[in-house]
Amino acid sequence: MEDCLFCNIVAGKVPSKKVYEDEYVYAFLDIAPQAPFHAVVIPKRHIASADEINAENSIEVARVFEAIAKIARQEHLENGYRVVNNCGEDGGQTVQHMHFHLLARRNLAWPPG
Ligand code: 5GP
Ligand code: ZN
């Protein structure tokens, strides 16, 4: 996906501050952090949104959550964290490559509003 920002980040064509990487997953610091720790965790394989998850590609979601648990240990997020997926227009999704926000190091309000 040549015109996808997050595919270009995975490819190294757009610079990012890497937090974690394995064969399937890439995580980097959000450019506009909403918490003292705010990473964006994505499957390297392009999936446009959570609404596109199906039986053929849902393994990517499992890989993302395995990575999140590793990042939490790596970053010492023992106090907890929040994982957020914005999906579609009303969900506030602005980049059309499925991603999970990993927010931590402050007390996060609930409900989020
Ligand atoms: P969304 O609004 O789609 O759920 O999340 C997209 C996120 O990507 C936003 O939090 C935004 O700050 C972040 N973002 C957008 N462009 C860039 C970029 O070029 N680099 C980084 N590191 N984050 C970005
Ligand atoms: Zn993409």
Short mmCIF file of N, CA and C and ligand atoms in Angstrom, two decimals:
data_model
loop_
_atom_site.label_atom_id
_atom_site.label_comp_id
_atom_site.label_asym_id
_atom_site.label_seq_id
_atom_site.Cartn_x
_atom_site.Cartn_y
_atom_site.Cartn_z
N MET A 1 0.86 -1.21 0.00
CA MET A 1 0.00 0.00 0.00
C MET A 1 0.89 1.25 0.00
N GLU A 2 1.22 1.71 -1.19
CA GLU A 2 2.18 2.80 -1.35
C GLU A 2 1.73 4.10 -0.70
N ASP A 3 0.42 4.35 -0.71
CA ASP A 3 -0.06 5.64 -0.18
C ASP A 3 -0.54 5.54 1.26
N CYS A 4 -0.21 4.45 1.94
CA CYS A 4 -0.63 4.29 3.33
C CYS A 4 0.49 4.75 4.26
N LEU A 5 0.18 5.73 5.12
CA LEU A 5 1.20 6.29 6.02
C LEU A 5 1.83 5.21 6.88
N PHE A 6 1.03 4.33 7.48
CA PHE A 6 1.61 3.35 8.40
C PHE A 6 2.37 2.26 7.65
N CYS A 7 1.95 1.89 6.43
CA CYS A 7 2.78 0.99 5.62
C CYS A 7 4.12 1.64 5.33
N ASN A 8 4.13 2.93 5.08
CA ASN A 8 5.38 3.63 4.81
C ASN A 8 6.25 3.74 6.06
N ILE A 9 5.63 3.82 7.22
CA ILE A 9 6.39 3.80 8.48
C ILE A 9 7.03 2.43 8.66
N VAL A 10 6.27 1.35 8.43
CA VAL A 10 6.82 -0.01 8.53
C VAL A 10 7.99 -0.18 7.57
N ALA A 11 7.87 0.37 6.37
CA ALA A 11 8.91 0.24 5.34
C ALA A 11 10.11 1.14 5.61
N GLY A 12 10.01 2.03 6.61
CA GLY A 12 11.11 2.93 6.92
C GLY A 12 11.17 4.15 6.01
N LYS A 13 10.16 4.32 5.15
CA LYS A 13 10.14 5.47 4.25
C LYS A 13 9.72 6.73 4.97
N VAL A 14 8.95 6.57 6.04
CA VAL A 14 8.58 7.67 6.93
C VAL A 14 9.22 7.37 8.28
N PRO A 15 10.01 8.31 8.83
CA PRO A 15 10.70 8.02 10.09
C PRO A 15 9.73 7.87 11.26
N SER A 16 10.10 7.03 12.21
CA SER A 16 9.30 6.87 13.43
C SER A 16 10.23 6.46 14.57
N LYS A 17 9.74 6.66 15.79
CA LYS A 17 10.50 6.26 16.98
C LYS A 17 10.02 4.87 17.39
N LYS A 18 10.81 3.87 17.00
CA LYS A 18 10.41 2.47 17.23
C LYS A 18 10.42 2.11 18.71
N VAL A 19 9.35 1.43 19.12
CA VAL A 19 9.24 0.92 20.49
C VAL A 19 9.44 -0.59 20.50
N TYR A 20 8.97 -1.24 19.43
CA TYR A 20 8.99 -2.71 19.37
C TYR A 20 8.82 -3.14 17.92
N GLU A 21 9.47 -4.26 17.58
CA GLU A 21 9.28 -4.83 16.25
C GLU A 21 9.51 -6.33 16.30
N ASP A 22 8.66 -7.07 15.61
CA ASP A 22 8.94 -8.48 15.34
C ASP A 22 8.55 -8.76 13.89
N GLU A 23 8.44 -10.02 13.53
CA GLU A 23 8.17 -10.37 12.13
C GLU A 23 6.83 -9.81 11.64
N TYR A 24 5.88 -9.68 12.57
CA TYR A 24 4.51 -9.36 12.18
C TYR A 24 4.01 -8.00 12.65
N VAL A 25 4.66 -7.45 13.65
CA VAL A 25 4.12 -6.28 14.35
C VAL A 25 5.18 -5.18 14.42
N TYR A 26 4.72 -3.93 14.33
CA TYR A 26 5.60 -2.78 14.52
C TYR A 26 4.90 -1.82 15.49
N ALA A 27 5.66 -1.24 16.40
CA ALA A 27 5.10 -0.27 17.35
C ALA A 27 6.02 0.93 17.43
N PHE A 28 5.41 2.11 17.49
CA PHE A 28 6.19 3.36 17.48
C PHE A 28 5.47 4.41 18.31
N LEU A 29 6.21 5.43 18.75
CA LEU A 29 5.61 6.48 19.56
C LEU A 29 4.70 7.35 18.71
N ASP A 30 3.52 7.68 19.26
CA ASP A 30 2.58 8.55 18.56
C ASP A 30 3.15 9.96 18.48
N ILE A 31 2.94 10.60 17.32
CA ILE A 31 3.47 11.94 17.09
C ILE A 31 2.75 13.00 17.93
N ALA A 32 1.54 12.69 18.38
CA ALA A 32 0.74 13.62 19.20
C ALA A 32 0.26 12.87 20.44
N PRO A 33 1.16 12.62 21.40
CA PRO A 33 0.83 11.73 22.51
C PRO A 33 -0.32 12.24 23.38
N GLN A 34 -1.22 11.31 23.74
CA GLN A 34 -2.37 11.62 24.59
C GLN A 34 -2.16 11.15 26.03
N ALA A 35 -0.97 10.65 26.30
CA ALA A 35 -0.59 10.21 27.65
C ALA A 35 0.94 10.24 27.70
N PRO A 36 1.53 10.22 28.90
CA PRO A 36 3.00 10.25 28.98
C PRO A 36 3.66 9.12 28.19
N PHE A 37 2.99 7.96 28.12
CA PHE A 37 3.44 6.91 27.20
C PHE A 37 2.30 6.64 26.22
N HIS A 38 2.57 6.81 24.92
CA HIS A 38 1.54 6.59 23.90
C HIS A 38 2.21 6.00 22.67
N ALA A 39 2.01 4.71 22.51
CA ALA A 39 2.55 4.01 21.34
C ALA A 39 1.40 3.62 20.42
N VAL A 40 1.72 3.48 19.15
CA VAL A 40 0.78 2.97 18.15
C VAL A 40 1.30 1.59 17.75
N VAL A 41 0.45 0.58 17.89
CA VAL A 41 0.86 -0.80 17.62
C VAL A 41 0.09 -1.30 16.40
N ILE A 42 0.82 -1.77 15.39
CA ILE A 42 0.15 -2.12 14.13
C ILE A 42 0.65 -3.47 13.60
N PRO A 43 -0.24 -4.18 12.89
CA PRO A 43 0.27 -5.32 12.12
C PRO A 43 1.03 -4.79 10.91
N LYS A 44 2.13 -5.44 10.55
CA LYS A 44 2.88 -4.99 9.36
C LYS A 44 2.03 -5.16 8.10
N ARG A 45 1.22 -6.20 8.11
CA ARG A 45 0.32 -6.45 6.99
C ARG A 45 -0.81 -5.42 7.00
N HIS A 46 -1.10 -4.86 5.84
CA HIS A 46 -2.12 -3.81 5.77
C HIS A 46 -3.52 -4.39 5.94
N ILE A 47 -4.20 -3.92 6.98
CA ILE A 47 -5.64 -4.17 7.17
C ILE A 47 -6.22 -2.78 7.42
N ALA A 48 -7.24 -2.38 6.67
CA ALA A 48 -7.69 -0.98 6.71
C ALA A 48 -8.27 -0.59 8.06
N SER A 49 -9.05 -1.46 8.67
CA SER A 49 -9.64 -1.10 9.97
C SER A 49 -10.10 -2.37 10.66
N ALA A 50 -10.51 -2.23 11.93
CA ALA A 50 -11.03 -3.38 12.67
C ALA A 50 -12.25 -3.97 11.98
N ASP A 51 -12.94 -3.15 11.23
CA ASP A 51 -14.12 -3.61 10.51
C ASP A 51 -13.78 -4.59 9.38
N GLU A 52 -12.49 -4.68 9.05
CA GLU A 52 -12.03 -5.59 7.99
C GLU A 52 -11.51 -6.92 8.54
N ILE A 53 -11.58 -7.10 9.86
CA ILE A 53 -11.08 -8.35 10.45
C ILE A 53 -12.00 -9.50 10.05
N ASN A 54 -11.38 -10.60 9.65
CA ASN A 54 -12.15 -11.78 9.26
C ASN A 54 -11.35 -13.04 9.63
N ALA A 55 -11.91 -14.20 9.30
CA ALA A 55 -11.28 -15.46 9.69
C ALA A 55 -9.90 -15.64 9.07
N GLU A 56 -9.67 -15.00 7.95
CA GLU A 56 -8.39 -15.15 7.24
C GLU A 56 -7.28 -14.28 7.85
N ASN A 57 -7.64 -13.13 8.43
CA ASN A 57 -6.59 -12.21 8.90
C ASN A 57 -6.61 -11.96 10.42
N SER A 58 -7.51 -12.59 11.16
CA SER A 58 -7.64 -12.27 12.58
C SER A 58 -6.40 -12.68 13.39
N ILE A 59 -5.55 -13.53 12.84
CA ILE A 59 -4.28 -13.86 13.49
C ILE A 59 -3.45 -12.61 13.74
N GLU A 60 -3.60 -11.60 12.88
CA GLU A 60 -2.84 -10.35 13.06
C GLU A 60 -3.22 -9.64 14.35
N VAL A 61 -4.49 -9.75 14.73
CA VAL A 61 -4.94 -9.12 15.98
C VAL A 61 -4.29 -9.83 17.18
N ALA A 62 -4.25 -11.16 17.12
CA ALA A 62 -3.60 -11.92 18.19
C ALA A 62 -2.13 -11.51 18.31
N ARG A 63 -1.48 -11.37 17.17
CA ARG A 63 -0.05 -10.98 17.19
C ARG A 63 0.14 -9.60 17.79
N VAL A 64 -0.77 -8.70 17.46
CA VAL A 64 -0.69 -7.34 18.03
C VAL A 64 -0.82 -7.41 19.56
N PHE A 65 -1.77 -8.20 20.05
CA PHE A 65 -1.96 -8.25 21.51
C PHE A 65 -0.84 -9.01 22.21
N GLU A 66 -0.25 -9.99 21.55
CA GLU A 66 0.96 -10.62 22.12
C GLU A 66 2.07 -9.58 22.23
N ALA A 67 2.20 -8.75 21.21
CA ALA A 67 3.23 -7.70 21.22
C ALA A 67 2.94 -6.68 22.32
N ILE A 68 1.68 -6.33 22.50
CA ILE A 68 1.33 -5.34 23.54
C ILE A 68 1.76 -5.84 24.92
N ALA A 69 1.54 -7.11 25.20
CA ALA A 69 1.96 -7.66 26.50
C ALA A 69 3.48 -7.58 26.65
N LYS A 70 4.21 -7.82 25.57
CA LYS A 70 5.67 -7.71 25.62
C LYS A 70 6.11 -6.27 25.82
N ILE A 71 5.45 -5.35 25.11
CA ILE A 71 5.80 -3.92 25.25
C ILE A 71 5.53 -3.46 26.69
N ALA A 72 4.42 -3.92 27.25
CA ALA A 72 4.09 -3.54 28.63
C ALA A 72 5.18 -3.97 29.60
N ARG A 73 5.72 -5.17 29.39
CA ARG A 73 6.82 -5.62 30.25
C ARG A 73 8.08 -4.81 29.97
N GLN A 74 8.38 -4.61 28.69
CA GLN A 74 9.58 -3.86 28.28
C GLN A 74 9.57 -2.44 28.83
N GLU A 75 8.39 -1.81 28.84
CA GLU A 75 8.28 -0.41 29.26
C GLU A 75 7.88 -0.27 30.73
N HIS A 76 7.79 -1.39 31.43
CA HIS A 76 7.47 -1.39 32.86
C HIS A 76 6.13 -0.70 33.15
N LEU A 77 5.12 -1.14 32.43
CA LEU A 77 3.79 -0.54 32.62
C LEU A 77 2.99 -1.35 33.65
N GLU A 78 3.65 -1.67 34.77
CA GLU A 78 3.01 -2.53 35.78
C GLU A 78 1.76 -1.89 36.36
N ASN A 79 1.67 -0.56 36.28
CA ASN A 79 0.52 0.14 36.88
C ASN A 79 -0.72 0.08 35.99
N GLY A 80 -0.57 -0.47 34.81
CA GLY A 80 -1.72 -0.62 33.92
C GLY A 80 -1.60 0.25 32.68
N TYR A 81 -2.52 0.02 31.79
CA TYR A 81 -2.52 0.75 30.52
C TYR A 81 -3.87 0.58 29.86
N ARG A 82 -4.07 1.33 28.80
CA ARG A 82 -5.31 1.20 28.02
C ARG A 82 -4.95 0.95 26.56
N VAL A 83 -5.71 0.04 25.93
CA VAL A 83 -5.57 -0.23 24.50
C VAL A 83 -6.83 0.28 23.82
N VAL A 84 -6.65 1.11 22.79
CA VAL A 84 -7.78 1.74 22.10
C VAL A 84 -7.68 1.49 20.60
N ASN A 85 -8.78 1.09 20.02
CA ASN A 85 -8.87 1.03 18.56
C ASN A 85 -9.99 1.96 18.11
N ASN A 86 -9.64 2.94 17.30
CA ASN A 86 -10.64 3.81 16.69
C ASN A 86 -10.99 3.23 15.33
N CYS A 87 -12.28 3.04 15.09
CA CYS A 87 -12.71 2.38 13.85
C CYS A 87 -13.73 3.25 13.13
N GLY A 88 -13.38 3.64 11.91
CA GLY A 88 -14.33 4.38 11.07
C GLY A 88 -14.49 5.83 11.50
N GLU A 89 -15.36 6.52 10.79
CA GLU A 89 -15.51 7.97 10.97
C GLU A 89 -15.99 8.33 12.38
N ASP A 90 -17.07 7.71 12.83
CA ASP A 90 -17.58 8.02 14.17
C ASP A 90 -16.63 7.54 15.26
N GLY A 91 -15.82 6.52 14.95
CA GLY A 91 -14.84 6.03 15.92
C GLY A 91 -13.61 6.90 16.00
N GLY A 92 -13.49 7.88 15.10
CA GLY A 92 -12.36 8.80 15.14
C GLY A 92 -11.11 8.29 14.44
N GLN A 93 -11.26 7.30 13.57
CA GLN A 93 -10.09 6.76 12.86
C GLN A 93 -9.64 7.74 11.78
N THR A 94 -8.36 8.13 11.83
CA THR A 94 -7.83 9.08 10.86
C THR A 94 -6.81 8.45 9.92
N VAL A 95 -6.23 7.32 10.31
CA VAL A 95 -5.27 6.62 9.45
C VAL A 95 -5.89 5.26 9.13
N GLN A 96 -6.01 4.98 7.83
CA GLN A 96 -6.77 3.79 7.40
C GLN A 96 -5.87 2.55 7.30
N HIS A 97 -5.11 2.31 8.36
CA HIS A 97 -4.34 1.07 8.55
C HIS A 97 -4.59 0.72 10.01
N MET A 98 -5.27 -0.39 10.24
CA MET A 98 -5.71 -0.75 11.60
C MET A 98 -4.56 -0.61 12.61
N HIS A 99 -4.86 0.06 13.70
CA HIS A 99 -3.84 0.27 14.72
C HIS A 99 -4.48 0.33 16.10
N PHE A 100 -3.65 0.06 17.09
CA PHE A 100 -4.09 0.03 18.48
C PHE A 100 -3.23 1.02 19.27
N HIS A 101 -3.91 1.97 19.91
CA HIS A 101 -3.21 2.93 20.75
C HIS A 101 -2.92 2.25 22.09
N LEU A 102 -1.69 2.37 22.56
CA LEU A 102 -1.30 1.86 23.87
C LEU A 102 -0.93 3.07 24.73
N LEU A 103 -1.81 3.36 25.70
CA LEU A 103 -1.70 4.58 26.51
C LEU A 103 -1.40 4.21 27.95
N ALA A 104 -0.46 4.94 28.57
CA ALA A 104 -0.09 4.60 29.95
C ALA A 104 0.61 5.77 30.63
N ARG A 105 0.90 5.54 31.90
CA ARG A 105 1.64 6.45 32.79
C ARG A 105 0.82 7.67 33.20
N ARG A 106 -0.49 7.57 33.12
CA ARG A 106 -1.36 8.52 33.82
C ARG A 106 -2.66 7.80 34.10
N ASN A 107 -3.44 8.37 35.04
CA ASN A 107 -4.73 7.77 35.34
C ASN A 107 -5.70 8.14 34.24
N LEU A 108 -6.20 7.13 33.51
CA LEU A 108 -7.03 7.37 32.33
C LEU A 108 -8.51 7.36 32.73
N ALA A 109 -9.21 8.39 32.36
CA ALA A 109 -10.62 8.53 32.75
C ALA A 109 -11.47 7.45 32.08
N TRP A 110 -12.54 7.05 32.78
CA TRP A 110 -13.50 6.12 32.21
C TRP A 110 -14.89 6.51 32.64
N PRO A 111 -15.89 6.63 31.75
CA PRO A 111 -15.78 6.40 30.31
C PRO A 111 -14.98 7.50 29.61
N PRO A 112 -14.41 7.20 28.46
CA PRO A 112 -13.48 8.15 27.81
C PRO A 112 -14.16 9.36 27.19
N GLY A 113 -15.48 9.30 26.93
CA GLY A 113 -16.16 10.46 26.37
C GLY A 113 -16.13 10.49 24.85
P1 5GP B 1 -6.40 7.38 14.81
O1 5GP B 1 -6.86 8.81 14.97
O2 5GP B 1 -6.53 6.94 13.37
O3 5GP B 1 -6.98 6.41 15.78
O4 5GP B 1 -4.86 7.38 15.16
C1 5GP B 1 -3.87 7.81 14.30
C2 5GP B 1 -2.72 8.22 15.18
O5 5GP B 1 -1.58 8.33 14.38
C3 5GP B 1 -2.94 9.58 15.85
O6 5GP B 1 -2.85 9.41 17.26
C4 5GP B 1 -1.82 10.44 15.29
O7 5GP B 1 -1.26 11.31 16.25
C5 5GP B 1 -0.81 9.41 14.83
N1 5GP B 1 -0.01 9.84 13.71
C6 5GP B 1 -0.46 10.43 12.56
N2 5GP B 1 0.55 10.65 11.71
C7 5GP B 1 1.68 10.19 12.34
C8 5GP B 1 3.05 10.16 11.97
O8 5GP B 1 3.47 10.58 10.88
N3 5GP B 1 3.92 9.64 12.87
C9 5GP B 1 3.50 9.15 14.08
N4 5GP B 1 4.45 8.66 14.90
N5 5GP B 1 2.22 9.16 14.46
C10 5GP B 1 1.31 9.68 13.61
ZN ZN B 2 -1.09 0.25 5.47
#
